[in-house]
Amino acid sequence: MTTDLPAAQRFYTAAMGWEVQDVSRPEMAYILFSASGVPACGLMDVPEPGIPPGFFGYVATDDVERTTEKARALGATIHKEPTDVPGVGSFAVLSDPQGAAFGLHQWSDAATAPGPALMSPGRMSWHEIMTTDWEAAFGFYGELFGWQKSDAIDMGPMGTYQLFTGPGGGDAVGGMFNKPPQIPQPFWLYYVAVPAIAPAVERIRAGGGQIINGPMEVPGGAWIVQGIDPQGAMFALVGMRP
């Protein structure tokens, strides 16, 4: 969600190498970004004044109404009840019990849904939540989606970084940890996979973006950076080499 759709489109196509498809409707401008022909994310104007620019993530479900009701029973706040988008699917907008916002999405045709994206260039490959109580957050998401704990990384004074997998186990797809006091609100951060971090950093800076953390090597040998685009949206990158 951005305050300057044309400028954000220019920035992300240059920085990430994303392909662009205009799928706007009469009531809303919408750009679909893809990587090697596979949908990666969308770009739209902020829906109303006062909402800051930022990325918003959706968890796929095969029944958005049932999952919304289960989330409500687990203590989630429902900001937008399940809504149909003709020809695309259904979605809902929620916050978990700690206050981090996320969405649910059900595809009209499950065959069109993008598959797993772990370290696939241009795709959202890591999903990280900074929260007030990661153990409670894991309890919520684990019960709602069947996510499972993977390794727990000791970050010293920063506490535990808990990796998680999807319902069937396997490779970790994200992590949870308690936010530092200076972060005012729990939130999800999404990492785009790139072939190499250093050239991506150069493209980000050339496009007017800022690097606020990194490059930094993380357990497993990957490198990450966190940045802010020219409109103020925070994003992150992950690559297997600097």
PDB file of C-alpha atoms in Angstrom:
ATOM      1  CA  MET A   1       0.000   0.000   0.000  1.00  0.00           C
ATOM      2  CA  THR A   2       1.578   3.275  -1.090  1.00  0.00           C
ATOM      3  CA  THR A   3       0.984   7.012  -1.347  1.00  0.00           C
ATOM      4  CA  ASP A   4       2.493   7.281  -4.850  1.00  0.00           C
ATOM      5  CA  LEU A   5       1.644   4.310  -7.020  1.00  0.00           C
ATOM      6  CA  PRO A   6       3.647   5.295 -10.157  1.00  0.00           C
ATOM      7  CA  ALA A   7       6.773   6.101  -8.107  1.00  0.00           C
ATOM      8  CA  ALA A   8       6.501   2.883  -6.079  1.00  0.00           C
ATOM      9  CA  GLN A   9       6.058   0.886  -9.270  1.00  0.00           C
ATOM     10  CA  ARG A  10       9.256   2.375 -10.713  1.00  0.00           C
ATOM     11  CA  PHE A  11      11.180   1.727  -7.494  1.00  0.00           C
ATOM     12  CA  TYR A  12      10.219  -1.920  -7.052  1.00  0.00           C
ATOM     13  CA  THR A  13      10.549  -2.951 -10.689  1.00  0.00           C
ATOM     14  CA  ALA A  14      14.103  -1.581 -10.660  1.00  0.00           C
ATOM     15  CA  ALA A  15      15.040  -2.813  -7.179  1.00  0.00           C
ATOM     16  CA  MET A  16      13.510  -6.298  -7.353  1.00  0.00           C
ATOM     17  CA  GLY A  17      13.340  -6.928 -11.092  1.00  0.00           C
ATOM     18  CA  TRP A  18       9.617  -7.595 -10.820  1.00  0.00           C
ATOM     19  CA  GLU A  19       7.426  -7.865 -13.899  1.00  0.00           C
ATOM     20  CA  VAL A  20       4.332  -5.644 -14.005  1.00  0.00           C
ATOM     21  CA  GLN A  21       0.740  -6.321 -14.976  1.00  0.00           C
ATOM     22  CA  ASP A  22      -1.972  -3.687 -14.613  1.00  0.00           C
ATOM     23  CA  VAL A  23      -5.058  -5.461 -13.255  1.00  0.00           C
ATOM     24  CA  SER A  24      -6.906  -2.318 -12.182  1.00  0.00           C
ATOM     25  CA  ARG A  25     -10.671  -2.246 -11.826  1.00  0.00           C
ATOM     26  CA  PRO A  26     -12.892   0.803 -12.303  1.00  0.00           C
ATOM     27  CA  GLU A  27     -13.102   1.310  -8.558  1.00  0.00           C
ATOM     28  CA  MET A  28      -9.395   0.722  -7.771  1.00  0.00           C
ATOM     29  CA  ALA A  29      -5.973   0.958  -9.390  1.00  0.00           C
ATOM     30  CA  TYR A  30      -3.973  -2.241  -8.801  1.00  0.00           C
ATOM     31  CA  ILE A  31      -0.614  -3.435 -10.111  1.00  0.00           C
ATOM     32  CA  LEU A  32       0.375  -7.103  -9.931  1.00  0.00           C
ATOM     33  CA  PHE A  33       4.098  -7.757  -9.511  1.00  0.00           C
ATOM     34  CA  SER A  34       5.435 -11.117 -10.693  1.00  0.00           C
ATOM     35  CA  ALA A  35       8.771 -12.958 -10.647  1.00  0.00           C
ATOM     36  CA  SER A  36       9.436 -15.225 -13.632  1.00  0.00           C
ATOM     37  CA  GLY A  37       5.711 -15.205 -14.363  1.00  0.00           C
ATOM     38  CA  VAL A  38       4.665 -16.193 -10.814  1.00  0.00           C
ATOM     39  CA  PRO A  39       2.669 -13.599  -8.815  1.00  0.00           C
ATOM     40  CA  ALA A  40       4.788 -12.079  -6.034  1.00  0.00           C
ATOM     41  CA  CYS A  41       2.632  -9.291  -4.570  1.00  0.00           C
ATOM     42  CA  GLY A  42       0.355  -6.402  -5.468  1.00  0.00           C
ATOM     43  CA  LEU A  43       0.613  -2.627  -5.389  1.00  0.00           C
ATOM     44  CA  MET A  44      -2.262  -0.299  -4.528  1.00  0.00           C
ATOM     45  CA  ASP A  45      -2.931   3.144  -3.088  1.00  0.00           C
ATOM     46  CA  VAL A  46      -3.431   3.353   0.669  1.00  0.00           C
ATOM     47  CA  PRO A  47      -7.165   2.785   1.134  1.00  0.00           C
ATOM     48  CA  GLU A  48      -7.782   5.900   3.219  1.00  0.00           C
ATOM     49  CA  PRO A  49      -5.888   8.936   4.531  1.00  0.00           C
ATOM     50  CA  GLY A  50      -3.774   8.380   7.608  1.00  0.00           C
ATOM     51  CA  ILE A  51      -2.807   4.777   6.830  1.00  0.00           C
ATOM     52  CA  PRO A  52       0.977   4.633   6.443  1.00  0.00           C
ATOM     53  CA  PRO A  53       2.566   2.949   3.410  1.00  0.00           C
ATOM     54  CA  GLY A  54       3.518  -0.660   4.038  1.00  0.00           C
ATOM     55  CA  PHE A  55       3.379  -4.283   2.977  1.00  0.00           C
ATOM     56  CA  PHE A  56       0.451  -6.425   4.079  1.00  0.00           C
ATOM     57  CA  GLY A  57       0.582 -10.213   4.041  1.00  0.00           C
ATOM     58  CA  TYR A  58      -2.105 -12.824   3.468  1.00  0.00           C
ATOM     59  CA  VAL A  59      -2.172 -16.431   4.628  1.00  0.00           C
ATOM     60  CA  ALA A  60      -3.864 -18.809   2.194  1.00  0.00           C
ATOM     61  CA  THR A  61      -6.832 -20.830   3.432  1.00  0.00           C
ATOM     62  CA  ASP A  62      -9.291 -23.167   1.761  1.00  0.00           C
ATOM     63  CA  ASP A  63     -12.227 -21.619   3.653  1.00  0.00           C
ATOM     64  CA  VAL A  64     -11.863 -17.942   4.528  1.00  0.00           C
ATOM     65  CA  GLU A  65     -15.168 -17.733   6.415  1.00  0.00           C
ATOM     66  CA  ARG A  66     -14.442 -20.743   8.628  1.00  0.00           C
ATOM     67  CA  THR A  67     -10.881 -19.546   9.303  1.00  0.00           C
ATOM     68  CA  THR A  68     -12.138 -16.052  10.175  1.00  0.00           C
ATOM     69  CA  GLU A  69     -14.555 -17.485  12.720  1.00  0.00           C
ATOM     70  CA  LYS A  70     -11.846 -19.679  14.214  1.00  0.00           C
ATOM     71  CA  ALA A  71      -9.525 -16.659  14.480  1.00  0.00           C
ATOM     72  CA  ARG A  72     -12.277 -14.682  16.192  1.00  0.00           C
ATOM     73  CA  ALA A  73     -12.733 -17.462  18.733  1.00  0.00           C
ATOM     74  CA  LEU A  74      -8.980 -17.449  19.383  1.00  0.00           C
ATOM     75  CA  GLY A  75      -9.017 -13.733  20.218  1.00  0.00           C
ATOM     76  CA  ALA A  76      -8.332 -12.060  16.874  1.00  0.00           C
ATOM     77  CA  THR A  77      -9.860  -8.721  15.946  1.00  0.00           C
ATOM     78  CA  ILE A  78     -11.692  -8.765  12.605  1.00  0.00           C
ATOM     79  CA  HIS A  79     -11.198  -5.515  10.699  1.00  0.00           C
ATOM     80  CA  LYS A  80     -12.873  -6.660   7.488  1.00  0.00           C
ATOM     81  CA  GLU A  81     -15.213  -9.608   7.320  1.00  0.00           C
ATOM     82  CA  PRO A  82     -14.792 -12.122   4.467  1.00  0.00           C
ATOM     83  CA  THR A  83     -15.287 -10.327   1.156  1.00  0.00           C
ATOM     84  CA  ASP A  84     -15.436 -11.691  -2.395  1.00  0.00           C
ATOM     85  CA  VAL A  85     -13.337 -10.291  -5.240  1.00  0.00           C
ATOM     86  CA  PRO A  86     -14.924 -11.586  -8.467  1.00  0.00           C
ATOM     87  CA  GLY A  87     -12.603 -13.799 -10.466  1.00  0.00           C
ATOM     88  CA  VAL A  88      -9.880 -13.714  -7.800  1.00  0.00           C
ATOM     89  CA  GLY A  89     -11.147 -15.096  -4.508  1.00  0.00           C
ATOM     90  CA  SER A  90     -12.148 -14.025  -1.008  1.00  0.00           C
ATOM     91  CA  PHE A  91     -10.231 -12.220   1.713  1.00  0.00           C
ATOM     92  CA  ALA A  92     -10.505 -10.959   5.270  1.00  0.00           C
ATOM     93  CA  VAL A  93      -8.397  -8.544   7.340  1.00  0.00           C
ATOM     94  CA  LEU A  94      -7.557  -9.297  10.980  1.00  0.00           C
ATOM     95  CA  SER A  95      -5.199  -8.530  13.852  1.00  0.00           C
ATOM     96  CA  ASP A  96      -3.850 -11.241  16.119  1.00  0.00           C
ATOM     97  CA  PRO A  97      -4.362 -10.996  19.911  1.00  0.00           C
ATOM     98  CA  GLN A  98      -1.062  -9.081  20.252  1.00  0.00           C
ATOM     99  CA  GLY A  99      -2.095  -6.534  17.605  1.00  0.00           C
ATOM    100  CA  ALA A 100      -0.167  -7.588  14.469  1.00  0.00           C
ATOM    101  CA  ALA A 101      -2.289  -7.222  11.332  1.00  0.00           C
ATOM    102  CA  PHE A 102      -2.550  -9.929   8.676  1.00  0.00           C
ATOM    103  CA  GLY A 103      -4.981 -11.134   6.056  1.00  0.00           C
ATOM    104  CA  LEU A 104      -6.641 -14.348   4.940  1.00  0.00           C
ATOM    105  CA  HIS A 105      -7.037 -15.250   1.288  1.00  0.00           C
ATOM    106  CA  GLN A 106      -8.947 -17.988  -0.495  1.00  0.00           C
ATOM    107  CA  TRP A 107      -8.351 -18.371  -4.233  1.00  0.00           C
ATOM    108  CA  SER A 108     -11.344 -18.827  -6.541  1.00  0.00           C
ATOM    109  CA  ASP A 109      -9.316 -21.443  -8.416  1.00  0.00           C
ATOM    110  CA  ALA A 110      -6.772 -23.196  -6.214  1.00  0.00           C
ATOM    111  CA  ALA A 111      -4.818 -24.204  -9.328  1.00  0.00           C
ATOM    112  CA  THR A 112      -3.836 -20.551  -9.876  1.00  0.00           C
ATOM    113  CA  ALA A 113      -2.346 -20.146  -6.386  1.00  0.00           C
ATOM    114  CA  PRO A 114       1.442 -19.591  -6.321  1.00  0.00           C
ATOM    115  CA  GLY A 115       3.376 -22.525  -4.888  1.00  0.00           C
ATOM    116  CA  PRO A 116       6.101 -22.511  -2.207  1.00  0.00           C
ATOM    117  CA  ALA A 117       8.587 -19.685  -2.561  1.00  0.00           C
ATOM    118  CA  LEU A 118      11.496 -20.476  -0.236  1.00  0.00           C
ATOM    119  CA  MET A 119      14.532 -18.591  -1.625  1.00  0.00           C
ATOM    120  CA  SER A 120      12.959 -18.273  -5.070  1.00  0.00           C
ATOM    121  CA  PRO A 121      14.231 -14.950  -6.530  1.00  0.00           C
ATOM    122  CA  GLY A 122      11.634 -12.201  -6.457  1.00  0.00           C
ATOM    123  CA  ARG A 123       9.271 -14.075  -4.142  1.00  0.00           C
ATOM    124  CA  MET A 124       8.390 -13.415  -0.506  1.00  0.00           C
ATOM    125  CA  SER A 125      10.597 -16.094   1.052  1.00  0.00           C
ATOM    126  CA  TRP A 126      10.709 -15.313   4.779  1.00  0.00           C
ATOM    127  CA  HIS A 127       7.937 -14.144   7.109  1.00  0.00           C
ATOM    128  CA  GLU A 128       8.900 -12.550  10.407  1.00  0.00           C
ATOM    129  CA  ILE A 129       6.806 -11.195  13.249  1.00  0.00           C
ATOM    130  CA  MET A 130       7.983  -8.834  15.980  1.00  0.00           C
ATOM    131  CA  THR A 131       5.471  -9.078  18.798  1.00  0.00           C
ATOM    132  CA  THR A 132       4.952  -8.544  22.516  1.00  0.00           C
ATOM    133  CA  ASP A 133       4.768 -12.247  23.410  1.00  0.00           C
ATOM    134  CA  TRP A 134       6.057 -14.617  20.759  1.00  0.00           C
ATOM    135  CA  GLU A 135       5.015 -17.708  22.689  1.00  0.00           C
ATOM    136  CA  ALA A 136       1.401 -16.510  22.835  1.00  0.00           C
ATOM    137  CA  ALA A 137       1.605 -15.482  19.184  1.00  0.00           C
ATOM    138  CA  PHE A 138       2.841 -18.930  18.209  1.00  0.00           C
ATOM    139  CA  GLY A 139       0.004 -20.485  20.174  1.00  0.00           C
ATOM    140  CA  PHE A 140      -2.472 -18.397  18.168  1.00  0.00           C
ATOM    141  CA  TYR A 141      -1.004 -19.044  14.720  1.00  0.00           C
ATOM    142  CA  GLY A 142      -0.227 -22.664  15.472  1.00  0.00           C
ATOM    143  CA  GLU A 143      -3.821 -23.317  16.463  1.00  0.00           C
ATOM    144  CA  LEU A 144      -5.213 -21.300  13.551  1.00  0.00           C
ATOM    145  CA  PHE A 145      -3.020 -22.602  10.731  1.00  0.00           C
ATOM    146  CA  GLY A 146      -1.263 -25.678  12.092  1.00  0.00           C
ATOM    147  CA  TRP A 147       2.176 -24.065  11.949  1.00  0.00           C
ATOM    148  CA  GLN A 148       4.887 -25.997  13.791  1.00  0.00           C
ATOM    149  CA  LYS A 149       7.959 -24.944  15.750  1.00  0.00           C
ATOM    150  CA  SER A 150      11.362 -25.505  14.189  1.00  0.00           C
ATOM    151  CA  ASP A 151      14.705 -24.410  15.653  1.00  0.00           C
ATOM    152  CA  ALA A 152      14.902 -21.809  18.422  1.00  0.00           C
ATOM    153  CA  ILE A 153      17.839 -19.392  18.095  1.00  0.00           C
ATOM    154  CA  ASP A 154      19.277 -17.715  21.184  1.00  0.00           C
ATOM    155  CA  MET A 155      19.795 -14.016  20.390  1.00  0.00           C
ATOM    156  CA  GLY A 156      21.302 -13.177  23.778  1.00  0.00           C
ATOM    157  CA  PRO A 157      19.810 -10.018  25.316  1.00  0.00           C
ATOM    158  CA  MET A 158      17.195  -9.937  22.524  1.00  0.00           C
ATOM    159  CA  GLY A 159      15.773 -13.283  23.627  1.00  0.00           C
ATOM    160  CA  THR A 160      14.665 -16.210  21.501  1.00  0.00           C
ATOM    161  CA  TYR A 161      14.083 -16.208  17.754  1.00  0.00           C
ATOM    162  CA  GLN A 162      11.625 -19.046  17.150  1.00  0.00           C
ATOM    163  CA  LEU A 163      11.561 -20.484  13.644  1.00  0.00           C
ATOM    164  CA  PHE A 164       8.341 -22.030  12.347  1.00  0.00           C
ATOM    165  CA  THR A 165       7.265 -24.268   9.474  1.00  0.00           C
ATOM    166  CA  GLY A 166       4.013 -24.866   7.694  1.00  0.00           C
ATOM    167  CA  PRO A 167       1.524 -27.533   8.881  1.00  0.00           C
ATOM    168  CA  GLY A 168       3.503 -30.408   7.406  1.00  0.00           C
ATOM    169  CA  GLY A 169       6.861 -29.451   8.897  1.00  0.00           C
ATOM    170  CA  GLY A 170       9.889 -29.281   6.600  1.00  0.00           C
ATOM    171  CA  ASP A 171      11.917 -26.137   5.973  1.00  0.00           C
ATOM    172  CA  ALA A 172      11.311 -23.132   8.190  1.00  0.00           C
ATOM    173  CA  VAL A 173       9.390 -20.335   6.465  1.00  0.00           C
ATOM    174  CA  GLY A 174       9.604 -17.625   9.116  1.00  0.00           C
ATOM    175  CA  GLY A 175      10.452 -16.554  12.622  1.00  0.00           C
ATOM    176  CA  MET A 176       8.921 -14.966  15.717  1.00  0.00           C
ATOM    177  CA  PHE A 177      10.525 -12.909  18.466  1.00  0.00           C
ATOM    178  CA  ASN A 178       9.695 -10.252  21.036  1.00  0.00           C
ATOM    179  CA  LYS A 179      10.077  -6.734  19.711  1.00  0.00           C
ATOM    180  CA  PRO A 180      12.457  -4.277  21.373  1.00  0.00           C
ATOM    181  CA  PRO A 181      10.801  -1.495  23.407  1.00  0.00           C
ATOM    182  CA  GLN A 182      11.456   1.174  20.758  1.00  0.00           C
ATOM    183  CA  ILE A 183       9.201  -0.654  18.262  1.00  0.00           C
ATOM    184  CA  PRO A 184       5.737   0.721  19.096  1.00  0.00           C
ATOM    185  CA  GLN A 185       3.508  -1.934  17.539  1.00  0.00           C
ATOM    186  CA  PRO A 186       3.735  -5.659  16.698  1.00  0.00           C
ATOM    187  CA  PHE A 187       3.982  -6.241  12.956  1.00  0.00           C
ATOM    188  CA  TRP A 188       4.868  -8.722  10.235  1.00  0.00           C
ATOM    189  CA  LEU A 189       7.884  -8.110   7.985  1.00  0.00           C
ATOM    190  CA  TYR A 190       8.294  -9.920   4.655  1.00  0.00           C
ATOM    191  CA  TYR A 191      11.626 -10.728   2.998  1.00  0.00           C
ATOM    192  CA  VAL A 192      12.011 -10.821  -0.787  1.00  0.00           C
ATOM    193  CA  ALA A 193      14.598 -13.327  -2.030  1.00  0.00           C
ATOM    194  CA  VAL A 194      17.320 -11.938  -4.300  1.00  0.00           C
ATOM    195  CA  PRO A 195      20.261 -13.727  -5.959  1.00  0.00           C
ATOM    196  CA  ALA A 196      22.774 -11.455  -4.190  1.00  0.00           C
ATOM    197  CA  ILE A 197      22.412  -8.764  -1.549  1.00  0.00           C
ATOM    198  CA  ALA A 198      25.105  -6.253  -2.578  1.00  0.00           C
ATOM    199  CA  PRO A 199      23.772  -5.504  -6.088  1.00  0.00           C
ATOM    200  CA  ALA A 200      20.235  -5.245  -4.671  1.00  0.00           C
ATOM    201  CA  VAL A 201      21.426  -2.697  -2.100  1.00  0.00           C
ATOM    202  CA  GLU A 202      22.955  -0.631  -4.906  1.00  0.00           C
ATOM    203  CA  ARG A 203      19.656  -0.689  -6.828  1.00  0.00           C
ATOM    204  CA  ILE A 204      17.697   0.317  -3.722  1.00  0.00           C
ATOM    205  CA  ARG A 205      19.945   3.293  -3.029  1.00  0.00           C
ATOM    206  CA  ALA A 206      19.959   4.316  -6.678  1.00  0.00           C
ATOM    207  CA  GLY A 207      16.162   4.369  -6.591  1.00  0.00           C
ATOM    208  CA  GLY A 208      15.990   6.602  -3.524  1.00  0.00           C
ATOM    209  CA  GLY A 209      15.437   3.880  -0.908  1.00  0.00           C
ATOM    210  CA  GLN A 210      17.215   3.632   2.439  1.00  0.00           C
ATOM    211  CA  ILE A 211      18.976   0.698   4.085  1.00  0.00           C
ATOM    212  CA  ILE A 212      18.236   0.778   7.829  1.00  0.00           C
ATOM    213  CA  ASN A 213      19.835  -2.522   8.847  1.00  0.00           C
ATOM    214  CA  GLY A 214      22.473  -4.729   7.246  1.00  0.00           C
ATOM    215  CA  PRO A 215      23.762  -6.350   5.184  1.00  0.00           C
ATOM    216  CA  MET A 216      23.981  -8.923   7.961  1.00  0.00           C
ATOM    217  CA  GLU A 217      24.713 -12.655   7.866  1.00  0.00           C
ATOM    218  CA  VAL A 218      22.179 -14.807   9.715  1.00  0.00           C
ATOM    219  CA  PRO A 219      22.242 -18.465  10.844  1.00  0.00           C
ATOM    220  CA  GLY A 220      22.139 -20.796   7.861  1.00  0.00           C
ATOM    221  CA  GLY A 221      24.444 -18.659   5.739  1.00  0.00           C
ATOM    222  CA  ALA A 222      21.902 -16.249   4.302  1.00  0.00           C
ATOM    223  CA  TRP A 223      22.345 -12.464   4.256  1.00  0.00           C
ATOM    224  CA  ILE A 224      19.609  -9.944   4.973  1.00  0.00           C
ATOM    225  CA  VAL A 225      18.940  -6.234   4.752  1.00  0.00           C
ATOM    226  CA  GLN A 226      15.992  -4.175   5.908  1.00  0.00           C
ATOM    227  CA  GLY A 227      15.044  -0.992   4.121  1.00  0.00           C
ATOM    228  CA  ILE A 228      12.502   1.745   3.557  1.00  0.00           C
ATOM    229  CA  ASP A 229      11.224   2.693   0.115  1.00  0.00           C
ATOM    230  CA  PRO A 230      10.935   6.360  -1.015  1.00  0.00           C
ATOM    231  CA  GLN A 231       7.293   6.499   0.159  1.00  0.00           C
ATOM    232  CA  GLY A 232       8.140   5.170   3.651  1.00  0.00           C
ATOM    233  CA  ALA A 233       7.164   1.474   3.419  1.00  0.00           C
ATOM    234  CA  MET A 234       9.477  -0.947   5.220  1.00  0.00           C
ATOM    235  CA  PHE A 235      10.658  -4.036   3.359  1.00  0.00           C
ATOM    236  CA  ALA A 236      13.423  -6.629   3.639  1.00  0.00           C
ATOM    237  CA  LEU A 237      15.612  -8.766   1.404  1.00  0.00           C
ATOM    238  CA  VAL A 238      17.279 -12.158   1.870  1.00  0.00           C
ATOM    239  CA  GLY A 239      19.985 -13.704  -0.293  1.00  0.00           C
ATOM    240  CA  MET A 240      22.444 -16.568  -0.015  1.00  0.00           C
ATOM    241  CA  ARG A 241      25.431 -14.346  -0.820  1.00  0.00           C
ATOM    242  CA  PRO A 242      26.364 -10.740  -0.042  1.00  0.00           C
TER     243      PRO A 242
END
